[in-house]
Amino acid sequence: MSNRRSRQSSSASRISDDQMIDLVGKLRQFLPEIRERRRPEKVSASKVLQETCNYIRKLHREVDNLSDRLSQLLDSVDEDSPEAAVISSLLM
Amino acid sequence: MMSTYNMVKQEFIKKWITTLHMLDCSVEHPLNVTERKNAIKLSSDIAMAAARSGSTVWSRALISRSGNKTANKPVARRILKKARNRLKNRCLTLRRNGNFTAKSGVRKRTELLKSLVPGGELIKNKDYLIRETLDYIVYLRAQVDVMRTVAAVDSVTGNLTNDNK
């Protein structure tokens, strides 16, 4: 699974799963029930929000790029080829 | 946690197949590359929102927003009209007063986040916004993962075709 991801990943600043878990953890710290417990490490709200925004924007871009790719894939396949059969059974 | 994520992806796949057929029936064929891209993206977004069978603001806002893009497709319009009405009613319950410190960095970035999460601009309460964001991110990731997998079909079947030539 990770092989496919690294093959397909183009940007160097890809957020890894570990970073994601960390980010989610920090976001959760803003929820009231967790805020009650004093966390030893200081969380910069501004930074976490910025990272979150960057991450969402990155995911939006990926969806856009993937939509492009899928559209081109369908354009370039020969109507009678096996790809067409597989892809059109999944899409259109 | 992982099995829940797989369930999200499975739900997305199911809904995406449905929305693709739904849009396919309502568009004029043949499509050019750009029209096809827009249809794929639109169906994917609607599927992501539909996979979230719950009362999140982001999923309803996304469906509502997608409704504008399918204005000329009667089938889609009917399906999305219901969701849009539900969203209108929900807005009224969301205007709770949230108290968060108006430090310029946090304030500015919170506004940015609101613009990125569908329906975020409707959420006044900061904690609510964070919850919606976390939920939205999970589904967004699932959407990306599934689309990436489908796009990778090309590299798998491409090898098959080359062998046959």
Short mmCIF file of C-alpha atoms in Angstrom, two decimals:
data_model
loop_
_atom_site.label_atom_id
_atom_site.label_comp_id
_atom_site.label_asym_id
_atom_site.label_seq_id
_atom_site.Cartn_x
_atom_site.Cartn_y
_atom_site.Cartn_z
CA MET A 1 0.00 0.00 0.00
CA SER A 2 2.75 2.41 0.90
CA ASN A 3 4.62 1.52 -2.31
CA ARG A 4 1.74 2.67 -4.40
CA ARG A 5 1.50 5.86 -2.39
CA SER A 6 5.14 6.75 -2.74
CA ARG A 7 5.06 5.99 -6.45
CA GLN A 8 2.11 8.24 -6.99
CA SER A 9 3.15 11.02 -4.65
CA SER A 10 4.62 13.95 -6.48
CA SER A 11 5.11 16.61 -3.80
CA ALA A 12 8.00 16.40 -1.40
CA SER A 13 5.98 17.94 1.41
CA ARG A 14 3.56 15.04 1.69
CA ILE A 15 2.01 14.66 5.11
CA SER A 16 2.70 11.19 6.44
CA ASP A 17 0.24 9.19 8.47
CA ASP A 18 2.21 9.95 11.62
CA GLN A 19 2.02 13.66 10.99
CA MET A 20 -1.68 13.29 10.31
CA ILE A 21 -2.29 11.51 13.60
CA ASP A 22 -0.31 14.22 15.32
CA LEU A 23 -2.32 16.93 13.60
CA VAL A 24 -5.60 15.30 14.54
CA GLY A 25 -4.41 14.98 18.11
CA LYS A 26 -3.62 18.66 18.22
CA LEU A 27 -6.94 19.59 16.71
CA ARG A 28 -8.71 17.52 19.32
CA GLN A 29 -7.04 19.58 21.99
CA PHE A 30 -9.32 22.42 21.08
CA LEU A 31 -12.36 20.39 22.03
CA PRO A 32 -13.72 21.32 25.48
CA GLU A 33 -13.59 17.94 27.19
CA ILE A 34 -9.91 17.61 26.41
CA ARG A 35 -9.06 21.18 27.25
CA GLU A 36 -9.86 20.37 30.89
CA ARG A 37 -6.71 18.28 31.26
CA ARG A 38 -3.57 20.39 31.25
CA ARG A 39 -1.37 19.34 28.35
CA PRO A 40 2.34 19.72 29.11
CA GLU A 41 3.27 20.79 25.59
CA LYS A 42 2.10 24.12 24.32
CA VAL A 43 0.03 24.02 21.20
CA SER A 44 0.19 26.92 18.85
CA ALA A 45 -3.43 27.28 17.73
CA SER A 46 -2.41 29.42 14.83
CA LYS A 47 0.07 26.89 13.53
CA VAL A 48 -2.28 23.92 13.87
CA LEU A 49 -5.01 25.81 12.03
CA GLN A 50 -2.58 26.75 9.29
CA GLU A 51 -1.41 23.14 8.91
CA THR A 52 -4.99 21.99 8.78
CA CYS A 53 -5.84 24.50 6.08
CA ASN A 54 -2.77 23.53 4.08
CA TYR A 55 -3.70 19.88 4.37
CA ILE A 56 -7.28 20.42 3.22
CA ARG A 57 -6.10 22.52 0.30
CA LYS A 58 -3.65 19.78 -0.66
CA LEU A 59 -6.42 17.17 -0.61
CA HIS A 60 -8.62 19.43 -2.74
CA ARG A 61 -5.82 19.75 -5.28
CA GLU A 62 -5.34 15.98 -5.34
CA VAL A 63 -9.02 15.41 -6.02
CA ASP A 64 -8.82 17.90 -8.86
CA ASN A 65 -5.69 16.29 -10.33
CA LEU A 66 -7.14 12.81 -10.01
CA SER A 67 -10.33 13.92 -11.74
CA ASP A 68 -8.15 15.22 -14.56
CA ARG A 69 -6.25 11.97 -14.78
CA LEU A 70 -9.32 9.80 -14.74
CA SER A 71 -10.87 11.93 -17.45
CA GLN A 72 -7.77 11.63 -19.61
CA LEU A 73 -7.57 7.90 -18.97
CA LEU A 74 -11.03 7.48 -20.40
CA ASP A 75 -10.12 9.65 -23.33
CA SER A 76 -6.99 7.73 -24.24
CA VAL A 77 -8.26 4.19 -23.97
CA ASP A 78 -9.24 2.33 -27.07
CA GLU A 79 -12.92 1.48 -26.97
CA ASP A 80 -12.33 -2.24 -27.37
CA SER A 81 -9.33 -2.53 -25.08
CA PRO A 82 -9.39 -4.37 -21.74
CA GLU A 83 -8.73 -1.08 -19.93
CA ALA A 84 -11.94 0.33 -21.32
CA ALA A 85 -13.88 -2.64 -20.03
CA VAL A 86 -12.44 -2.39 -16.55
CA ILE A 87 -12.62 1.36 -16.31
CA SER A 88 -16.07 1.72 -17.78
CA SER A 89 -17.37 -0.92 -15.44
CA LEU A 90 -16.13 1.34 -12.68
CA LEU A 91 -16.87 4.69 -14.26
CA MET A 92 -19.48 5.62 -16.83
CA MET B 1 -9.81 3.07 13.66
CA MET B 2 -8.51 1.45 10.49
CA SER B 3 -11.61 -0.70 9.94
CA THR B 4 -13.80 2.36 10.34
CA TYR B 5 -11.76 4.07 7.66
CA ASN B 6 -12.20 1.09 5.35
CA MET B 7 -15.93 1.29 5.95
CA VAL B 8 -15.84 4.94 4.95
CA LYS B 9 -14.03 4.06 1.74
CA GLN B 10 -16.44 1.26 0.95
CA GLU B 11 -19.40 3.54 1.51
CA PHE B 12 -17.83 6.14 -0.74
CA ILE B 13 -17.25 3.58 -3.51
CA LYS B 14 -20.86 2.42 -3.37
CA LYS B 15 -22.17 5.96 -3.54
CA TRP B 16 -19.76 6.96 -6.28
CA ILE B 17 -20.91 4.19 -8.58
CA THR B 18 -24.46 5.44 -8.08
CA THR B 19 -23.68 9.11 -8.64
CA LEU B 20 -21.62 8.29 -11.73
CA HIS B 21 -24.54 6.45 -13.27
CA MET B 22 -26.88 9.22 -12.20
CA LEU B 23 -24.82 11.84 -13.94
CA ASP B 24 -24.04 9.62 -16.90
CA CYS B 25 -27.75 9.29 -17.62
CA SER B 26 -28.32 13.01 -17.46
CA VAL B 27 -25.47 14.35 -19.60
CA GLU B 28 -25.20 14.75 -23.34
CA HIS B 29 -22.79 12.23 -24.86
CA PRO B 30 -20.13 12.36 -26.16
CA LEU B 31 -18.31 14.44 -23.56
CA ASN B 32 -15.05 16.24 -24.12
CA VAL B 33 -12.19 15.79 -21.68
CA THR B 34 -13.10 18.83 -19.60
CA GLU B 35 -16.78 17.94 -19.36
CA ARG B 36 -15.83 14.44 -18.33
CA LYS B 37 -13.44 15.75 -15.68
CA ASN B 38 -16.12 17.98 -14.24
CA ALA B 39 -18.61 15.13 -14.18
CA ILE B 40 -16.12 12.84 -12.45
CA LYS B 41 -15.28 15.46 -9.85
CA LEU B 42 -18.91 16.39 -9.27
CA SER B 43 -20.01 12.79 -8.88
CA SER B 44 -17.10 12.18 -6.53
CA ASP B 45 -18.00 15.14 -4.32
CA ILE B 46 -21.67 14.21 -4.15
CA ALA B 47 -20.69 10.63 -3.35
CA MET B 48 -18.39 11.77 -0.55
CA ALA B 49 -21.17 13.84 0.99
CA ALA B 50 -23.74 11.09 0.52
CA ALA B 51 -21.42 8.54 2.14
CA ARG B 52 -21.58 10.63 5.27
CA SER B 53 -25.00 9.47 6.37
CA GLY B 54 -25.28 11.87 9.26
CA SER B 55 -26.08 15.37 10.22
CA THR B 56 -22.85 17.12 9.39
CA VAL B 57 -22.90 20.63 8.04
CA TRP B 58 -20.14 19.95 5.51
CA SER B 59 -21.92 17.05 3.80
CA ARG B 60 -25.14 18.97 3.41
CA ALA B 61 -23.39 22.13 2.28
CA LEU B 62 -21.48 20.12 -0.30
CA ILE B 63 -24.67 18.58 -1.65
CA SER B 64 -26.27 22.00 -1.71
CA ARG B 65 -23.31 23.49 -3.52
CA SER B 66 -23.27 20.61 -6.02
CA GLY B 67 -26.91 21.26 -6.72
CA ASN B 68 -26.02 24.50 -8.47
CA LYS B 69 -23.77 22.65 -10.87
CA THR B 70 -26.46 20.20 -11.90
CA ALA B 71 -29.08 22.87 -12.48
CA ASN B 72 -29.89 21.52 -15.92
CA LYS B 73 -30.20 17.88 -14.91
CA PRO B 74 -33.71 17.19 -13.63
CA VAL B 75 -32.89 13.87 -11.97
CA ALA B 76 -30.00 15.29 -9.99
CA ARG B 77 -31.97 18.40 -9.19
CA ARG B 78 -34.74 16.40 -7.58
CA ILE B 79 -32.36 14.35 -5.45
CA LEU B 80 -30.40 17.36 -4.30
CA LYS B 81 -33.41 19.56 -3.61
CA LYS B 82 -34.35 17.51 -0.56
CA ALA B 83 -30.88 17.76 0.90
CA ARG B 84 -30.77 21.50 0.34
CA ASN B 85 -34.00 22.03 2.26
CA ARG B 86 -32.65 20.00 5.14
CA LEU B 87 -29.58 22.23 5.19
CA LYS B 88 -31.69 25.40 5.34
CA ASN B 89 -33.47 24.17 8.45
CA ARG B 90 -30.26 23.13 10.11
CA CYS B 91 -28.64 26.57 9.71
CA LEU B 92 -30.96 28.10 12.27
CA THR B 93 -29.79 25.80 15.05
CA LEU B 94 -26.13 26.46 14.42
CA ARG B 95 -25.96 30.11 15.36
CA ARG B 96 -24.75 29.56 18.90
CA ASN B 97 -22.44 32.18 20.29
CA GLY B 98 -18.90 30.97 20.43
CA ASN B 99 -16.32 32.71 22.51
CA PHE B 100 -12.84 32.46 21.23
CA THR B 101 -10.00 34.92 21.64
CA ALA B 102 -9.71 37.25 18.72
CA LYS B 103 -5.96 36.99 18.30
CA SER B 104 -5.30 38.01 14.72
CA GLY B 105 -3.42 34.82 13.78
CA VAL B 106 -6.03 32.44 15.09
CA ARG B 107 -8.92 34.57 13.88
CA LYS B 108 -7.55 34.87 10.38
CA ARG B 109 -6.76 31.18 10.09
CA THR B 110 -10.12 30.21 11.51
CA GLU B 111 -11.77 32.27 8.78
CA LEU B 112 -9.59 30.49 6.24
CA LEU B 113 -10.60 27.11 7.63
CA LYS B 114 -14.23 28.10 7.43
CA SER B 115 -13.79 28.87 3.75
CA LEU B 116 -12.25 25.46 3.11
CA VAL B 117 -14.78 23.28 4.92
CA PRO B 118 -18.12 23.23 3.06
CA GLY B 119 -20.69 25.11 5.08
CA GLY B 120 -17.96 26.31 7.43
CA GLU B 121 -19.06 29.91 7.04
CA LEU B 122 -22.34 28.94 8.72
CA ILE B 123 -20.67 27.67 11.88
CA LYS B 124 -20.20 30.24 14.63
CA ASN B 125 -19.07 27.90 17.38
CA LYS B 126 -15.35 27.14 17.26
CA ASP B 127 -15.60 23.67 18.83
CA TYR B 128 -18.30 22.72 16.37
CA LEU B 129 -16.09 23.90 13.52
CA ILE B 130 -13.21 21.72 14.71
CA ARG B 131 -15.45 18.66 14.93
CA GLU B 132 -16.78 19.26 11.43
CA THR B 133 -13.25 19.73 10.15
CA LEU B 134 -12.04 16.44 11.61
CA ASP B 135 -15.01 14.63 10.12
CA TYR B 136 -14.57 16.30 6.75
CA ILE B 137 -10.87 15.42 6.59
CA VAL B 138 -11.57 11.71 7.11
CA TYR B 139 -13.97 11.63 4.19
CA LEU B 140 -11.75 13.79 2.01
CA ARG B 141 -8.89 11.35 2.53
CA ALA B 142 -11.12 8.42 1.67
CA GLN B 143 -12.17 10.18 -1.52
CA VAL B 144 -8.55 10.75 -2.51
CA ASP B 145 -7.49 7.19 -1.67
CA VAL B 146 -10.27 5.61 -3.71
CA MET B 147 -9.78 7.90 -6.71
CA ARG B 148 -6.07 7.20 -6.60
CA THR B 149 -6.72 3.46 -6.60
CA VAL B 150 -9.02 3.71 -9.60
CA ALA B 151 -6.50 5.86 -11.47
CA ALA B 152 -3.89 3.19 -10.78
CA VAL B 153 -5.99 0.65 -12.70
CA ASP B 154 -4.42 2.15 -15.78
CA SER B 155 -0.91 1.09 -14.78
CA VAL B 156 -2.10 -2.45 -14.04
CA THR B 157 -4.09 -3.05 -17.21
CA GLY B 158 -1.61 -1.09 -19.31
CA ASN B 159 0.89 -3.89 -18.84
CA LEU B 160 -1.67 -6.46 -19.90
CA THR B 161 -2.37 -4.69 -23.18
CA ASN B 162 1.33 -4.29 -23.98
CA ASP B 163 1.86 -8.04 -23.58
CA ASN B 164 -0.92 -8.78 -26.04
CA LYS B 165 0.52 -6.55 -28.76
#
